[in-house]
Structures are given as C-alpha cells and as structure tokens.
C-alpha cells in the first residue's frame, strides 16, 4: 500500500529502506468509497491525505449551492485544506472521493514527529509546498488570461486520462466554465481534428 508514497518521496529526496520503514509508521491507511467525504466545509481538517489509489477533489460551495472545484488529487498526490490543517481553523473546503480510494493519512502531530525523526521528510514537504505554490500561480494566471479552450487543452495534455476518470461537470467546475461551455469547447476541438 505504500508504493506511491515511496515513489513520491523518492522523486524529491533519498530515504534508505530503514528510514522509509520508520516513515510508514506515522501514516494511517484508510479506504474511502466514491462520493465519501474526508472533510466537510466548516470542520477542522485533521489530516493531510496522500493518495495511493483513486482520485479526490477539494471544493467549496457558494451561497447558490454551486460547487467550485479547487483541486483534483490523483495517485501520488497530497490533498488537504492547508490553512485548516496547520492553523486549526474551520475548513473552507469539502474533500470528497471521486473514485473508491486508498489513502495514507498524516495528522498534524504525526507530521511534526515524522519531521523530527527524519529531517529529510521536512525537506520533502518543503519541496512539495514550493511546487504547489508554483502550480497555484500558474493556475491563477491561466484562470485570468487563458481562453476556455486553452484551459481545457492544458488540463487534458497534463492529465490525459482525466476525461475518463472525472465527470465532465466537475472538469467544467475546475476550469471555471459552465458544463455547456465545456461541451461547446470539446465539440470545437473534435471538429478541428
């Protein structure tokens, strides 16, 4: 169950087999079903979740009941409400499984203990946060400057199987489009091919 975690850590830092065995002891394995929530908006986020298998989404709901998807998290990714997780504040987001998923959960206390036990894990976490911030800036820039078609093409080029695993209305929400606009964009792309 720890294959994706080993791969993710190994892409950023080097851990010995013995160090990875220590690392695994800090995580709580959890399986959740499709549409099951890991976090509800308004609750305090107690876990940073690593996805071994499946897809999760993080979203907020506006006063009209419309969902706005902030993040998809695939195998090998982390998902949390970072502000709530680190500060103990009420969560802005709901985190829900799009597919049956297998997770490795890390509490705030376990994260701190793990970084003390294995300082290289702190470096791994720092590198993840740096990459997440860079990705966030790129996403904001794209949201402000890219056309609907450019956003969709960039998403599907980066994640080729997303259209097979994530419902179209969720992809539309993530891109800040209506489902109808996304349908038109997809049709235009298909007609040009």
CSV table of C-alpha atoms in Angstrom, one decimal:
chain,number,residue,atom,x,y,z
A,1,UNK,CA,0.0,0.0,0.0
A,2,UNK,CA,2.9,2.4,0.3
A,3,UNK,CA,4.2,2.2,-3.3
A,4,UNK,CA,3.0,5.6,-4.5
A,5,UNK,CA,4.3,7.2,-1.3
A,6,UNK,CA,7.8,5.6,-1.8
A,7,UNK,CA,7.8,6.9,-5.4
A,8,UNK,CA,6.7,10.4,-4.4
A,9,UNK,CA,9.3,10.7,-1.7
A,10,UNK,CA,12.0,9.2,-3.9
A,11,UNK,CA,11.4,11.8,-6.7
A,12,UNK,CA,12.3,14.6,-4.2
A,13,UNK,CA,14.7,13.2,-1.6
A,14,UNK,CA,16.6,10.0,-0.8
A,15,UNK,CA,15.4,7.7,2.1
A,16,UNK,CA,17.0,4.4,3.0
A,17,UNK,CA,14.8,1.4,3.3
A,18,UNK,CA,15.1,1.5,7.0
A,19,UNK,CA,14.1,5.3,7.0
A,20,UNK,CA,11.1,4.5,4.8
A,21,UNK,CA,10.0,1.8,7.2
A,22,UNK,CA,10.1,4.4,10.0
A,23,UNK,CA,8.2,6.9,7.8
A,24,UNK,CA,5.4,4.4,7.2
A,25,UNK,CA,4.7,4.1,10.9
A,26,UNK,CA,3.4,7.7,11.1
A,27,UNK,CA,0.7,7.2,8.5
A,28,UNK,CA,-2.9,5.9,9.0
A,29,UNK,CA,-4.1,3.8,6.0
A,30,UNK,CA,-7.7,4.5,5.1
A,31,UNK,CA,-10.0,3.3,2.3
A,32,UNK,CA,-12.9,5.5,1.3
A,33,UNK,CA,-15.7,4.9,-1.2
A,34,UNK,CA,-16.7,7.0,-4.2
A,35,UNK,CA,-18.6,10.1,-3.0
A,36,UNK,CA,-17.5,9.6,0.6
A,37,UNK,CA,-16.2,12.8,2.2
A,38,UNK,CA,-12.8,13.0,4.0
A,39,UNK,CA,-13.5,16.6,5.1
A,40,UNK,CA,-16.6,18.8,5.3
A,41,UNK,CA,-16.6,22.5,4.8
A,42,UNK,CA,-16.7,24.2,8.2
A,43,UNK,CA,-15.0,21.3,10.1
A,44,UNK,CA,-11.3,21.4,11.2
A,45,UNK,CA,-9.0,19.5,8.9
A,46,UNK,CA,-7.1,16.9,10.9
A,47,UNK,CA,-5.4,15.1,8.1
A,48,UNK,CA,-3.1,15.7,5.2
A,49,UNK,CA,-4.0,12.8,2.9
A,50,UNK,CA,-1.7,11.1,0.4
A,51,UNK,CA,-3.5,9.3,-2.4
A,52,UNK,CA,-2.2,5.8,-3.0
A,53,UNK,CA,-5.1,4.9,-5.3
A,54,UNK,CA,-8.1,6.8,-6.7
A,55,UNK,CA,-9.0,10.5,-7.1
A,56,UNK,CA,-10.2,13.1,-4.6
A,57,UNK,CA,-11.5,16.6,-5.1
A,58,UNK,CA,-11.5,19.7,-3.0
A,59,UNK,CA,-14.3,22.1,-3.5
A,60,UNK,CA,-16.3,25.0,-1.9
A,61,UNK,CA,-20.0,25.7,-2.3
A,62,UNK,CA,-21.3,29.2,-2.9
A,63,UNK,CA,-24.5,30.7,-1.4
A,64,UNK,CA,-26.4,29.5,-4.5
A,65,UNK,CA,-25.3,25.9,-4.0
A,66,UNK,CA,-22.8,25.9,-6.9
A,67,UNK,CA,-19.7,23.9,-6.4
A,68,UNK,CA,-16.3,25.4,-7.2
A,69,UNK,CA,-13.6,22.7,-7.5
A,70,UNK,CA,-10.2,23.9,-6.3
A,71,UNK,CA,-8.2,20.8,-6.8
A,72,UNK,CA,-8.2,17.2,-8.1
A,73,UNK,CA,-5.7,14.9,-6.4
A,74,UNK,CA,-4.6,11.7,-8.2
A,75,UNK,CA,-2.4,8.8,-7.2
A,76,UNK,CA,0.8,10.1,-5.8
A,77,UNK,CA,-0.6,13.5,-4.8
A,78,UNK,CA,-1.4,15.1,-1.4
A,79,UNK,CA,-4.7,16.8,-0.5
A,80,UNK,CA,-5.8,18.8,2.5
A,81,UNK,CA,-7.1,22.2,3.5
A,82,UNK,CA,-3.7,23.5,4.4
A,83,UNK,CA,-4.8,26.5,6.4
A,84,UNK,CA,-7.2,24.4,8.4
A,85,UNK,CA,-4.7,21.6,8.8
A,86,UNK,CA,-1.8,23.8,10.0
A,87,UNK,CA,-3.8,26.6,11.8
A,88,UNK,CA,-6.7,24.6,13.2
A,89,UNK,CA,-9.1,27.0,11.5
A,90,UNK,CA,-12.5,25.9,10.2
A,91,UNK,CA,-12.2,24.5,6.7
A,92,UNK,CA,-13.1,26.4,3.6
A,93,UNK,CA,-13.4,23.2,1.6
A,94,UNK,CA,-15.0,19.8,1.3
A,95,UNK,CA,-12.8,17.0,0.3
A,96,UNK,CA,-14.5,14.0,-1.4
A,97,UNK,CA,-13.6,10.9,-3.3
A,98,UNK,CA,-14.4,10.8,-7.0
A,99,UNK,CA,-13.4,7.1,-7.1
A,100,UNK,CA,-13.0,4.4,-4.5
A,101,UNK,CA,-9.7,5.5,-3.0
A,102,UNK,CA,-6.9,4.3,-0.8
A,103,UNK,CA,-5.3,7.0,1.3
A,104,UNK,CA,-2.4,7.4,3.8
A,105,UNK,CA,-3.4,10.0,6.4
A,106,UNK,CA,-0.9,12.1,8.4
A,107,UNK,CA,-2.1,14.1,11.4
A,108,UNK,CA,-0.5,17.4,12.4
A,109,UNK,CA,1.2,15.8,15.4
A,110,UNK,CA,2.4,12.8,13.3
A,111,UNK,CA,3.8,15.2,10.6
A,112,UNK,CA,5.7,17.1,13.3
A,113,UNK,CA,7.0,13.9,14.9
A,114,UNK,CA,8.0,12.5,11.5
A,115,UNK,CA,9.9,15.6,10.5
A,116,UNK,CA,11.8,15.4,13.8
A,117,UNK,CA,12.5,11.7,13.4
A,118,UNK,CA,13.5,12.1,9.7
A,119,UNK,CA,14.7,15.6,8.9
A,120,UNK,CA,14.8,14.7,5.2
A,121,UNK,CA,11.0,14.4,5.3
A,122,UNK,CA,10.8,18.1,6.2
A,123,UNK,CA,12.8,18.8,3.0
A,124,UNK,CA,10.4,16.6,1.1
A,125,UNK,CA,7.5,18.6,2.5
A,126,UNK,CA,9.2,21.9,1.7
A,127,UNK,CA,9.8,20.8,-1.9
A,128,UNK,CA,6.1,19.8,-2.2
A,129,UNK,CA,4.9,23.1,-0.9
A,130,UNK,CA,7.2,25.0,-3.3
A,131,UNK,CA,5.9,23.0,-6.3
A,132,UNK,CA,2.3,23.5,-5.1
A,133,UNK,CA,2.8,27.3,-4.9
A,134,UNK,CA,4.3,27.4,-8.4
A,135,UNK,CA,1.4,25.4,-9.7
A,136,UNK,CA,-1.1,27.6,-7.9
A,137,UNK,CA,0.5,30.7,-9.5
A,138,UNK,CA,0.3,29.1,-12.9
A,139,UNK,CA,-3.4,28.1,-12.3
A,140,UNK,CA,-4.3,31.7,-11.3
A,141,UNK,CA,-2.6,33.1,-14.3
A,142,UNK,CA,-4.4,30.6,-16.6
A,143,UNK,CA,-7.7,31.5,-15.0
A,144,UNK,CA,-7.1,35.2,-15.6
A,145,UNK,CA,-5.6,35.0,-19.1
A,146,UNK,CA,-6.4,31.8,-20.9
A,147,UNK,CA,-9.4,31.1,-23.1
A,148,UNK,CA,-11.8,28.2,-22.2
A,149,UNK,CA,-10.2,26.1,-25.0
A,150,UNK,CA,-6.6,26.8,-23.8
A,151,UNK,CA,-7.6,25.9,-20.2
A,152,UNK,CA,-9.2,22.6,-21.3
A,153,UNK,CA,-6.3,21.6,-23.7
A,154,UNK,CA,-3.7,22.4,-21.0
A,155,UNK,CA,-5.6,20.2,-18.5
A,156,UNK,CA,-6.1,17.3,-20.8
A,157,UNK,CA,-2.5,17.4,-22.0
A,158,UNK,CA,-1.2,17.4,-18.4
A,159,UNK,CA,-3.7,14.7,-17.3
A,160,UNK,CA,-4.6,12.6,-20.4
A,161,UNK,CA,-7.0,10.2,-18.6
A,162,UNK,CA,-8.9,12.9,-16.6
A,163,UNK,CA,-11.8,12.8,-19.1
A,164,UNK,CA,-12.1,9.1,-18.5
A,165,UNK,CA,-12.0,9.3,-14.7
A,166,UNK,CA,-13.6,12.6,-13.8
A,167,UNK,CA,-17.2,13.6,-14.8
A,168,UNK,CA,-17.4,16.5,-17.3
A,169,UNK,CA,-19.4,18.8,-15.0
A,170,UNK,CA,-16.5,18.5,-12.4
A,171,UNK,CA,-14.0,19.3,-15.0
A,172,UNK,CA,-16.1,22.3,-16.1
A,173,UNK,CA,-16.3,23.5,-12.4
A,174,UNK,CA,-12.5,23.2,-12.0
A,175,UNK,CA,-11.9,25.2,-15.2
A,176,UNK,CA,-14.4,27.9,-14.1
A,177,UNK,CA,-16.7,27.0,-17.0
A,178,UNK,CA,-20.4,26.0,-17.3
A,179,UNK,CA,-20.9,22.4,-18.5
A,180,UNK,CA,-22.5,23.8,-21.6
A,181,UNK,CA,-19.4,25.9,-22.4
A,182,UNK,CA,-17.2,22.9,-21.8
A,183,UNK,CA,-19.4,20.9,-24.2
A,184,UNK,CA,-19.0,23.5,-26.9
A,185,UNK,CA,-15.2,23.7,-26.4
A,186,UNK,CA,-14.9,19.9,-26.7
A,187,UNK,CA,-17.1,19.9,-29.8
A,188,UNK,CA,-14.9,22.6,-31.4
A,189,UNK,CA,-11.7,20.7,-30.7
A,190,UNK,CA,-13.2,17.5,-32.1
A,191,UNK,CA,-14.4,19.2,-35.3
A,192,UNK,CA,-10.9,20.5,-35.9
A,193,UNK,CA,-9.3,17.1,-35.6
